[in-house]
Amino acid sequence: MNELSLINDGAVAVQGDRIVLVGPTPEVLAHAGEDTTLVDASGKVVIPGFVDPHTHLVFAGDRAEEFEMRLQGATYLEIMSAGGGIMNTVRATRTASLEDLMIQSRQRLDRMLAHGTTTAEAKTGYGLDTENELKMLEAIRLLHQGHPVDIIPTFLGAHAIPAEYQGRNEEYANLVIDEMLPRVEREGLGKQEGPFFCDVFCEEGAFSLEQSKRILEKALEMGMGLKIHADEFTSLGGAALAAELKATSADHLACTPEEEIKLLVDSGTIAVLLPGTPFGLGEAHYPLARRMIELGVPVALATDLNPGTCYCEAMPFIMALACRKMGMTPAETIVAATINAAHAIDMGHEVGSLEVGKKADLLILDIPDYRHLVYRFGTNLVETTVKAGRVIE
Ligand code: NIG
Ligand code: FE
């Protein structure tokens, strides 16, 4: 993960939406034709567009009030068990029309793109009934179609127990399995071009290990890829479950025991780490990224963009945090935010690196050395973004 294969004085040639040549500038320029458009990046850094493999991009409203409550001492899980938290956003999202939901979410997507994200994952999970979960999937599909950023959808019907099912957790888990997942399949939402994932919030007050397993097994049967919110606040065995089911990714892993981290090495599961979440919550406990990397677990980084724990669209800020709070090197954070992140959403063959044949998603950073991307923070250092071969204006 610490190997970037840097090319000094390099260039990238693009034809249509693909990379056709990468190498030293004189070699690449020798292939330029008369009609070639040249984009000058002299003295700057060119890297792949960021892939953000874990976001809750689509939601209505905000939770600025809860942020203030937490500053005064309330905890995230306390607010959640008092009917606030995710349920707060569920109320706003259920009330919002599809169009309104898209207007609000598109503003965030624009901001993600402005900070260099060219491919992202987006979850449902603020509908929590069949119609509203489908509405969220539709919003994700339409945003993907109408925006330069490519979006990979994830069904997260098991994000929280909705108010109307309080005390009937098992019944709600059954609803996800018996009604929501089949509807998602029947309406062809899981069958669109590209990957489609199912995710579960395995946590005290959300879904038990056993419920998470049943939901993910059903999704696997239907051919969906698997993800899990594991060990964000408490350790219920979610990481071991991810390894057992060979999930594509296990996300958060803030309090995963060492034995379970070890299981991820052999399962090929990518650890998607979200340091913006403890930061957003003002907590001191971050995932053990160094230990994971030492053991050989592939680590990716994501924003976790959501209105509760981490309202942040910018991958570079997450990378800056990863260096300071998890001891990752600048090079490791770039790998984690590009190629490893692409693999975390099954898109490693298409995006995440500057290689011939891959989609031409790249960034020109206004910095003299790649380390400046994380050494500096809080300002946007992305100068130019190329998405699928087109310069974004
Ligand atoms: O990844 N933990 C569950 N989901 C989100 C938070 C969602 C919310 O609070 O609205 C997370 O942190
Ligand atoms: Fe999340």
Coordinates of C-alpha atoms in Angstrom, one line a residue, residues 114-384:
A114 CA -15.5 19.5 -6.6
H115 CA -13.2 17.7 -4.1
G116 CA -12.1 15.1 -6.6
T117 CA -14.5 12.2 -6.1
T118 CA -15.3 10.7 -9.5
T119 CA -17.0 7.4 -8.4
A120 CA -19.0 6.9 -5.2
E121 CA -21.1 4.4 -3.5
A122 CA -24.5 5.5 -2.1
K123 CA -26.8 3.7 0.4
T124 CA -30.5 3.7 1.0
G125 CA -31.4 3.4 4.7
Y126 CA -33.5 6.5 5.5
G127 CA -36.7 5.1 4.1
L128 CA -37.0 2.0 6.2
D129 CA -40.3 1.0 4.6
T130 CA -40.6 -0.7 1.2
E131 CA -41.9 2.3 -0.7
N132 CA -39.4 4.8 0.7
E133 CA -36.4 2.4 0.3
L134 CA -37.4 2.0 -3.3
K135 CA -37.7 5.8 -3.6
M136 CA -34.2 6.1 -2.4
L137 CA -32.9 3.6 -4.9
E138 CA -34.7 5.5 -7.6
A139 CA -33.0 8.7 -6.4
I140 CA -29.6 7.0 -6.5
R141 CA -30.3 5.7 -10.0
L142 CA -31.4 9.1 -11.4
L143 CA -28.5 10.9 -9.7
H144 CA -26.1 8.4 -11.3
Q145 CA -27.7 8.9 -14.7
G146 CA -27.7 12.7 -14.6
H147 CA -24.4 13.5 -13.0
P148 CA -20.7 13.0 -14.0
V149 CA -20.0 11.1 -10.7
D150 CA -20.7 7.4 -11.2
I151 CA -22.7 6.0 -8.3
I152 CA -22.8 2.4 -7.2
P153 CA -26.0 1.6 -5.2
T154 CA -26.3 -0.2 -1.9
F155 CA -29.5 -1.3 -0.3
L156 CA -29.4 -0.6 3.4
G157 CA -33.0 -1.4 4.5
A158 CA -31.4 -2.7 7.7
H159 CA -30.0 0.6 8.8
A160 CA -32.2 1.1 11.9
I161 CA -35.4 -0.3 13.5
P162 CA -38.1 2.2 12.4
A163 CA -40.3 3.8 15.1
E164 CA -43.4 1.7 14.1
Y165 CA -41.4 -1.5 14.7
Q166 CA -39.9 -0.5 18.1
G167 CA -39.7 -3.6 20.2
R168 CA -40.4 -5.8 17.2
N169 CA -36.9 -5.9 15.8
E170 CA -37.2 -9.4 14.6
E171 CA -40.4 -8.6 12.6
Y172 CA -38.6 -5.7 10.9
A173 CA -35.6 -7.9 10.0
N174 CA -38.1 -10.4 8.5
L175 CA -39.7 -7.5 6.5
V176 CA -36.3 -6.7 5.0
I177 CA -35.8 -10.3 4.1
D178 CA -39.3 -11.3 3.0
E179 CA -40.6 -8.1 1.4
M180 CA -37.9 -5.5 0.7
L181 CA -35.2 -7.6 -0.8
P182 CA -37.6 -9.5 -3.1
R183 CA -39.2 -6.1 -4.2
V184 CA -35.7 -4.7 -5.0
E185 CA -35.0 -7.8 -7.0
R186 CA -38.4 -7.9 -8.8
E187 CA -38.2 -4.3 -9.8
G188 CA -34.9 -5.0 -11.4
L189 CA -33.1 -2.5 -9.2
G190 CA -30.4 -5.0 -8.3
K191 CA -29.9 -5.9 -11.9
Q192 CA -28.8 -2.7 -13.4
E193 CA -25.5 -2.4 -15.1
G194 CA -22.6 -2.7 -12.6
P195 CA -22.4 -3.9 -9.0
F196 CA -25.2 -3.7 -6.5
F197 CA -24.7 -4.2 -2.8
C198 CA -26.6 -5.0 0.4
D199 CA -25.4 -3.6 3.7
V200 CA -26.5 -4.0 7.3
F201 CA -25.9 -1.9 10.5
C202 CA -24.8 -4.6 12.9
E203 CA -24.9 -2.8 16.2
E204 CA -26.4 -2.7 19.6
G205 CA -29.8 -1.0 19.2
A206 CA -29.8 -1.8 15.5
F207 CA -29.4 -5.3 14.0
S208 CA -28.0 -8.3 15.9
L209 CA -25.3 -10.6 14.5
E210 CA -27.9 -13.3 13.8
Q211 CA -30.3 -10.9 12.0
S212 CA -27.4 -9.4 10.1
K213 CA -26.4 -12.8 8.9
R214 CA -29.9 -13.8 7.8
I215 CA -30.3 -10.6 5.8
L216 CA -26.9 -10.8 4.2
E217 CA -27.3 -14.5 3.3
K218 CA -30.6 -13.7 1.6
A219 CA -28.9 -10.9 -0.4
L220 CA -26.1 -13.2 -1.3
E221 CA -28.6 -15.8 -2.6
M222 CA -30.0 -13.0 -4.8
G223 CA -26.6 -12.3 -6.3
M224 CA -25.9 -9.0 -4.5
G225 CA -22.5 -8.0 -3.2
L226 CA -22.1 -7.7 0.6
K227 CA -21.1 -4.9 2.9
I228 CA -21.5 -4.5 6.6
H229 CA -21.4 -1.7 9.1
A230 CA -19.3 -3.6 11.7
D231 CA -17.9 -2.5 15.1
E232 CA -18.7 1.2 14.8
F233 CA -19.5 1.5 18.5
T234 CA -19.6 -2.0 20.0
S235 CA -18.2 -5.3 18.8
L236 CA -20.9 -7.9 18.0
G237 CA -18.8 -10.1 15.7
G238 CA -19.7 -8.3 12.5
A239 CA -16.1 -8.4 11.1
A240 CA -16.0 -12.2 11.6
L241 CA -19.4 -12.4 9.8
A242 CA -18.0 -10.4 6.9
A243 CA -15.1 -12.8 6.7
E244 CA -17.3 -15.9 6.9
L245 CA -19.6 -14.6 4.0
K246 CA -16.6 -13.3 2.1
A247 CA -18.2 -9.8 2.0
T248 CA -16.7 -7.4 -0.4
S249 CA -16.1 -4.9 2.4
A250 CA -16.4 -4.6 6.2
D251 CA -16.8 -0.9 7.1
H252 CA -16.0 1.2 10.2
L253 CA -14.1 -1.5 12.3
A254 CA -13.4 1.0 15.0
C255 CA -13.4 -1.5 17.8
T256 CA -12.7 -4.8 16.0
P257 CA -10.7 -7.3 18.1
E258 CA -7.4 -8.5 16.7
E259 CA -8.6 -12.1 16.2
E260 CA -11.4 -10.8 13.9
I261 CA -9.0 -8.5 12.0
K262 CA -7.0 -11.6 11.2
L263 CA -9.9 -13.3 9.7
L264 CA -10.2 -10.6 7.0
V265 CA -6.8 -11.4 5.6
D266 CA -7.9 -14.7 4.1
S267 CA -11.4 -13.7 3.1
G268 CA -10.3 -11.0 0.7
T269 CA -12.6 -8.5 2.4
I270 CA -11.6 -4.9 2.2
A271 CA -11.6 -2.9 5.4
V272 CA -13.3 0.4 4.6
L273 CA -12.2 2.8 7.3
L274 CA -14.1 6.0 8.1
P275 CA -12.0 8.3 10.3
G276 CA -14.3 11.2 9.6
T277 CA -16.9 9.4 11.8
P278 CA -15.1 9.5 15.2
F279 CA -13.8 12.9 14.2
G280 CA -17.4 14.1 13.4
L281 CA -18.6 12.7 16.7
G282 CA -15.7 14.2 18.6
E283 CA -14.5 10.8 19.8
A284 CA -11.0 9.7 20.5
H285 CA -11.1 6.2 19.2
Y286 CA -10.0 5.4 15.7
P287 CA -9.7 2.1 13.8
L288 CA -6.3 0.3 14.1
A289 CA -5.3 0.9 10.5
R290 CA -1.6 0.3 11.1
R291 CA -2.3 -3.1 12.5
M292 CA -4.6 -4.0 9.7
I293 CA -2.0 -3.0 7.1
E294 CA 0.7 -4.9 8.9
L295 CA -1.4 -8.0 8.9
G296 CA -2.1 -7.7 5.2
V297 CA -5.7 -6.5 5.2
P298 CA -6.4 -4.2 2.3
V299 CA -7.5 -0.9 3.7
A300 CA -9.7 1.6 1.9
L301 CA -10.9 5.1 3.0
A302 CA -14.3 6.6 2.7
T303 CA -16.2 9.7 3.9
D304 CA -19.3 8.0 5.4
L305 CA -21.0 11.2 4.3
N306 CA -24.2 11.3 6.4
P307 CA -26.2 13.9 8.4
G308 CA -25.5 12.2 11.8
T309 CA -21.9 11.2 12.4
C310 CA -20.0 12.8 9.5
Y311 CA -21.3 15.5 7.2
C312 CA -18.3 15.7 5.0
E313 CA -18.0 15.3 1.2
A314 CA -14.3 15.7 0.9
M315 CA -12.0 12.7 0.5
P316 CA -8.8 14.7 1.0
F317 CA -9.9 15.8 4.5
I318 CA -10.5 12.1 5.4
M319 CA -7.1 11.3 4.1
A320 CA -5.5 14.0 6.2
L321 CA -7.3 12.5 9.2
A322 CA -6.1 9.0 8.3
C323 CA -2.5 10.2 8.5
R324 CA -2.8 12.0 11.8
K325 CA -5.3 9.7 13.6
M326 CA -4.5 6.3 12.2
G327 CA -0.8 6.7 11.3
M328 CA -1.2 6.0 7.6
T329 CA 1.5 7.4 5.3
P330 CA 0.5 9.9 2.5
A331 CA 1.1 7.2 -0.1
E332 CA -1.1 4.7 1.8
T333 CA -3.9 7.1 2.0
I334 CA -3.8 7.7 -1.8
V335 CA -3.9 3.9 -2.4
A336 CA -6.7 3.6 0.1
A337 CA -8.8 6.4 -1.6
T338 CA -8.3 5.2 -5.1
I339 CA -7.5 1.6 -6.1
N340 CA -8.4 -0.1 -2.8
A341 CA -11.6 2.0 -2.6
A342 CA -12.4 0.9 -6.2
H343 CA -12.1 -2.7 -5.2
A344 CA -14.3 -2.1 -2.1
I345 CA -17.2 -1.5 -4.6
D346 CA -16.1 -4.1 -7.1
M347 CA -14.9 -1.4 -9.6
G348 CA -11.2 -2.2 -9.4
H349 CA -11.2 -3.3 -13.1
E350 CA -12.6 0.0 -14.2
V351 CA -11.3 2.9 -12.1
G352 CA -8.9 3.7 -9.2
S353 CA -5.6 3.8 -11.1
L354 CA -4.0 5.4 -14.1
E355 CA -3.7 2.3 -16.3
V356 CA -4.2 1.7 -20.0
G357 CA -7.8 0.5 -20.6
K358 CA -9.3 2.1 -17.5
K359 CA -11.8 4.9 -17.4
A360 CA -10.1 8.3 -17.8
D361 CA -10.9 9.6 -14.3
L362 CA -8.1 11.8 -13.1
L363 CA -7.3 14.9 -11.1
I364 CA -4.7 17.6 -11.5
L365 CA -3.7 18.8 -8.0
D366 CA -2.3 22.2 -7.6
I367 CA 0.7 21.0 -5.5
P368 CA 4.3 20.3 -6.3
D369 CA 4.5 16.9 -4.5
Y370 CA 1.8 14.4 -3.7
R371 CA 2.4 14.6 0.0
H372 CA 1.1 18.1 0.0
L373 CA -2.4 16.7 -0.5
V374 CA -2.5 15.4 3.1
Y375 CA 0.2 17.6 4.6
R376 CA -2.1 20.6 3.9
F377 CA -5.8 20.4 4.8
G378 CA -9.0 22.5 4.9
T379 CA -8.6 24.0 1.4
N380 CA -9.4 22.4 -1.9
L381 CA -6.2 21.5 -3.8
V382 CA -8.0 19.9 -6.7
E383 CA -7.4 22.1 -9.7
T384 CA -8.9 20.2 -12.6

